[in-house]
Coordinates of C-alpha atoms in Angstrom, one line a residue:
X1434 CA 42.0 -30.1 -6.7
X1435 CA 41.6 -28.1 -3.5
X1436 CA 44.6 -27.2 -1.4
X1437 CA 44.9 -29.4 1.7
X1438 CA 45.4 -26.4 4.0
X1439 CA 41.8 -25.3 3.4
X1440 CA 40.5 -28.2 5.5
X1441 CA 39.1 -27.7 8.9
X1442 CA 40.8 -30.5 10.8
X1443 CA 40.9 -29.9 14.5
X1444 CA 41.1 -32.7 17.0
X1445 CA 39.0 -31.0 19.6
X1446 CA 36.2 -30.3 17.1
X1447 CA 36.3 -33.8 15.8
X1448 CA 36.1 -35.2 19.4
X1449 CA 33.2 -33.0 20.3
X1450 CA 31.3 -34.0 17.1
X1451 CA 31.9 -37.7 17.6
X1452 CA 30.9 -37.4 21.3
X1453 CA 27.7 -35.6 20.4
X1454 CA 26.9 -38.3 17.8
X1455 CA 27.5 -41.2 20.1
X1456 CA 25.5 -39.5 22.9
X1457 CA 22.4 -39.4 20.8
X1458 CA 22.8 -42.9 19.4
X1459 CA 23.4 -44.3 22.9
X1460 CA 20.2 -42.6 24.0
X1461 CA 18.3 -44.2 21.1
X1462 CA 19.8 -47.7 22.0
X1463 CA 18.9 -47.1 25.7
X1464 CA 15.2 -46.9 24.8
X1465 CA 15.2 -50.6 23.8
X1466 CA 12.3 -49.9 21.4
X1467 CA 13.5 -52.9 19.5
X1468 CA 16.2 -55.6 19.6
X1469 CA 19.6 -54.8 18.1
X1470 CA 19.3 -51.0 18.2
X1471 CA 22.9 -51.0 19.4
X1472 CA 24.0 -51.5 15.7
X1473 CA 23.1 -47.8 15.2
X1474 CA 25.8 -46.7 17.6
X1475 CA 28.5 -48.5 15.6
X1476 CA 27.2 -47.4 12.2
X1477 CA 27.0 -43.8 13.3
X1478 CA 30.5 -43.8 14.7
X1479 CA 31.9 -45.5 11.5
X1480 CA 29.9 -43.1 9.4
X1481 CA 31.2 -40.1 11.3
X1482 CA 34.9 -41.3 11.0
X1483 CA 34.5 -42.0 7.3
X1484 CA 32.8 -38.6 6.8
X1485 CA 35.7 -36.9 8.6
X1486 CA 38.2 -38.8 6.4
X1487 CA 36.3 -38.0 3.2
X1488 CA 36.0 -34.3 4.1
X1489 CA 39.8 -34.1 4.8
X1490 CA 40.6 -35.9 1.5
X1491 CA 41.5 -34.2 -1.7
X1492 CA 38.7 -35.9 -3.6
X1493 CA 36.1 -33.8 -5.5
X1494 CA 32.6 -33.6 -4.2
X1495 CA 31.4 -36.0 -6.9
X1496 CA 34.0 -38.6 -6.0
X1497 CA 33.2 -38.2 -2.3
X1498 CA 29.5 -38.7 -3.1
X1499 CA 30.4 -41.9 -5.0
X1500 CA 32.5 -43.2 -2.1
X1501 CA 29.8 -42.2 0.4
X1502 CA 27.2 -44.2 -1.6
X1503 CA 29.5 -47.3 -1.8
X1504 CA 30.3 -47.1 2.0
X1505 CA 26.6 -46.7 2.8
X1506 CA 25.6 -49.7 0.8
X1507 CA 28.4 -51.8 2.2
X1508 CA 28.3 -50.9 5.9
X1509 CA 24.5 -50.6 6.4
X1510 CA 23.9 -53.9 4.6
X1511 CA 26.7 -55.6 6.5
X1512 CA 25.4 -54.6 9.9
X1513 CA 21.8 -55.5 9.0
X1514 CA 23.0 -58.8 7.4
X1515 CA 24.7 -59.6 10.7
X1516 CA 21.2 -59.9 12.3
X1517 CA 20.3 -62.9 10.2
X1518 CA 21.3 -66.4 11.3
X1519 CA 25.0 -67.0 11.0
X1520 CA 24.7 -70.5 9.6
X1521 CA 23.9 -69.0 6.1
X1522 CA 26.4 -67.8 3.6
X1523 CA 26.3 -64.1 2.9
X1524 CA 24.3 -64.3 -0.3
X1525 CA 21.6 -66.2 1.5
X1526 CA 21.7 -63.7 4.4
X1527 CA 21.2 -60.8 1.9
X1528 CA 18.3 -62.7 0.3
X1529 CA 16.7 -63.3 3.7
X1530 CA 17.2 -59.7 4.7
X1531 CA 15.7 -58.4 1.4
X1532 CA 12.7 -60.8 1.8
X1533 CA 12.1 -59.7 5.4
X1534 CA 12.2 -56.1 4.3
X1535 CA 9.9 -56.7 1.4
X1536 CA 7.3 -58.6 3.4
X1537 CA 7.3 -55.9 6.1
X1538 CA 7.0 -53.1 3.5
X1539 CA 4.0 -54.8 1.9
X1540 CA 2.3 -55.1 5.3
X1541 CA 3.1 -51.5 6.1
X1542 CA 1.7 -50.3 2.8
X1543 CA -1.4 -52.3 3.4
X1544 CA -1.8 -50.7 6.9
X1545 CA -1.5 -54.0 8.6
X1546 CA 0.4 -54.6 11.9
X1547 CA 4.1 -55.5 11.7
X1548 CA 5.6 -58.3 13.8
X1549 CA 9.2 -57.5 12.7
X1550 CA 11.1 -54.3 13.5
X1551 CA 13.4 -54.5 10.5
X1552 CA 12.0 -51.4 8.8
X1553 CA 12.4 -49.3 11.9
X1554 CA 15.9 -50.6 12.5
X1555 CA 16.9 -49.9 8.9
X1556 CA 15.5 -46.4 9.0
X1557 CA 17.4 -45.6 12.2
X1558 CA 20.6 -47.2 10.9
X1559 CA 20.3 -45.1 7.7
X1560 CA 19.3 -41.9 9.5
X1561 CA 22.2 -41.9 11.9
X1562 CA 24.7 -43.3 9.3
X1563 CA 23.8 -40.4 6.9
X1564 CA 24.0 -37.9 9.7
X1565 CA 27.4 -39.2 10.8
X1566 CA 29.0 -39.3 7.3
X1567 CA 27.5 -36.0 6.1
X1568 CA 28.2 -34.0 9.2
X1569 CA 31.8 -35.4 9.5
X1570 CA 32.3 -34.4 5.8
X1571 CA 30.8 -30.9 6.4
X1572 CA 32.9 -30.4 9.5
X1573 CA 36.3 -31.1 8.0
X1574 CA 35.6 -29.8 4.4
X1575 CA 33.7 -26.6 5.2
X1576 CA 33.7 -26.1 9.0
X1577 CA 29.9 -26.2 9.1
X1578 CA 28.5 -29.2 11.0
X1579 CA 25.3 -27.3 11.9
X1580 CA 22.7 -29.1 9.8
X1581 CA 23.8 -32.5 11.2
X1582 CA 23.8 -31.2 14.8
X1583 CA 20.3 -29.8 14.3
X1584 CA 19.1 -33.2 13.1
X1585 CA 20.8 -34.9 16.1
X1586 CA 19.1 -32.4 18.4
X1587 CA 15.7 -33.0 16.9
X1588 CA 16.2 -36.7 17.1
X1589 CA 17.2 -36.4 20.8
X1590 CA 14.1 -34.4 21.5
X1591 CA 11.9 -36.9 19.7
X1592 CA 13.5 -39.8 21.6
X1593 CA 12.9 -38.0 24.9
X1594 CA 9.3 -37.3 24.0
X1595 CA 8.4 -40.8 23.1
X1596 CA 10.4 -42.8 25.6
X1597 CA 9.1 -43.4 29.1
X1598 CA 10.9 -41.2 31.6
X1599 CA 14.2 -42.6 33.0
X1600 CA 16.3 -41.1 35.7
X1601 CA 19.1 -40.5 33.3
X1602 CA 17.1 -39.2 30.3
X1603 CA 17.9 -35.6 31.0
X1604 CA 21.6 -36.4 31.3
X1605 CA 21.9 -37.3 27.5
X1606 CA 20.1 -34.1 26.6
X1607 CA 22.2 -31.9 28.8
X1608 CA 25.4 -33.6 27.6
X1609 CA 24.4 -33.1 24.0
X1610 CA 23.6 -29.5 24.6
X1611 CA 27.0 -28.9 26.3
X1612 CA 28.9 -30.7 23.5
X1613 CA 27.0 -28.8 20.8
X1614 CA 27.8 -25.5 22.5
X1615 CA 31.4 -26.4 22.9
X1616 CA 31.6 -27.3 19.3
X1617 CA 29.9 -24.1 18.2
X1618 CA 32.4 -22.1 20.4
X1619 CA 35.4 -24.0 19.0
X1620 CA 34.3 -23.5 15.4
X1621 CA 33.7 -19.8 16.0
X1622 CA 37.1 -19.5 17.6
X1623 CA 38.8 -21.3 14.7
X1624 CA 37.0 -19.1 12.1
X1625 CA 38.2 -15.9 13.9
X1626 CA 41.7 -17.3 14.3
X1627 CA 42.0 -17.9 10.5

């Protein structure tokens, strides 16, 4: 097992990372490309916090990967299942969700128009969940959150390119850039202080 003192826990770095993650997911939800995009915000935040906790833990990389898989299956399915009618029991909700996804996947593969946005919503939920959990893990375990920040930056650029201009669209990009630069500076300072 690895010694606990080798972890990169720093409250300011954690706060900057979570703020950058939430900034991008809020910008995505602000587009209103589909209903219920706000679930991505919650999933990204929960994923980021769990990633930070897993990175700080003494678990081996294999054990962390197993827990990450279990958390992913639980939280993403739970949030997507909440979008089904609440008068069904959870087993029926999961069945309805799976059926919706299967029908839309078949239509997508046949190159036919989709009337349901469940595939897009699932992809966005998985993308930002995985970025949150993996970047949180990389930040506290190795002090290297750069891959996740690059993915978040690319996602923000794509969102800005494909969303009609808003008065505040540049605010999210500027805020993300400042947060990423502050995180880079803080991590650089911490590496030199060690």
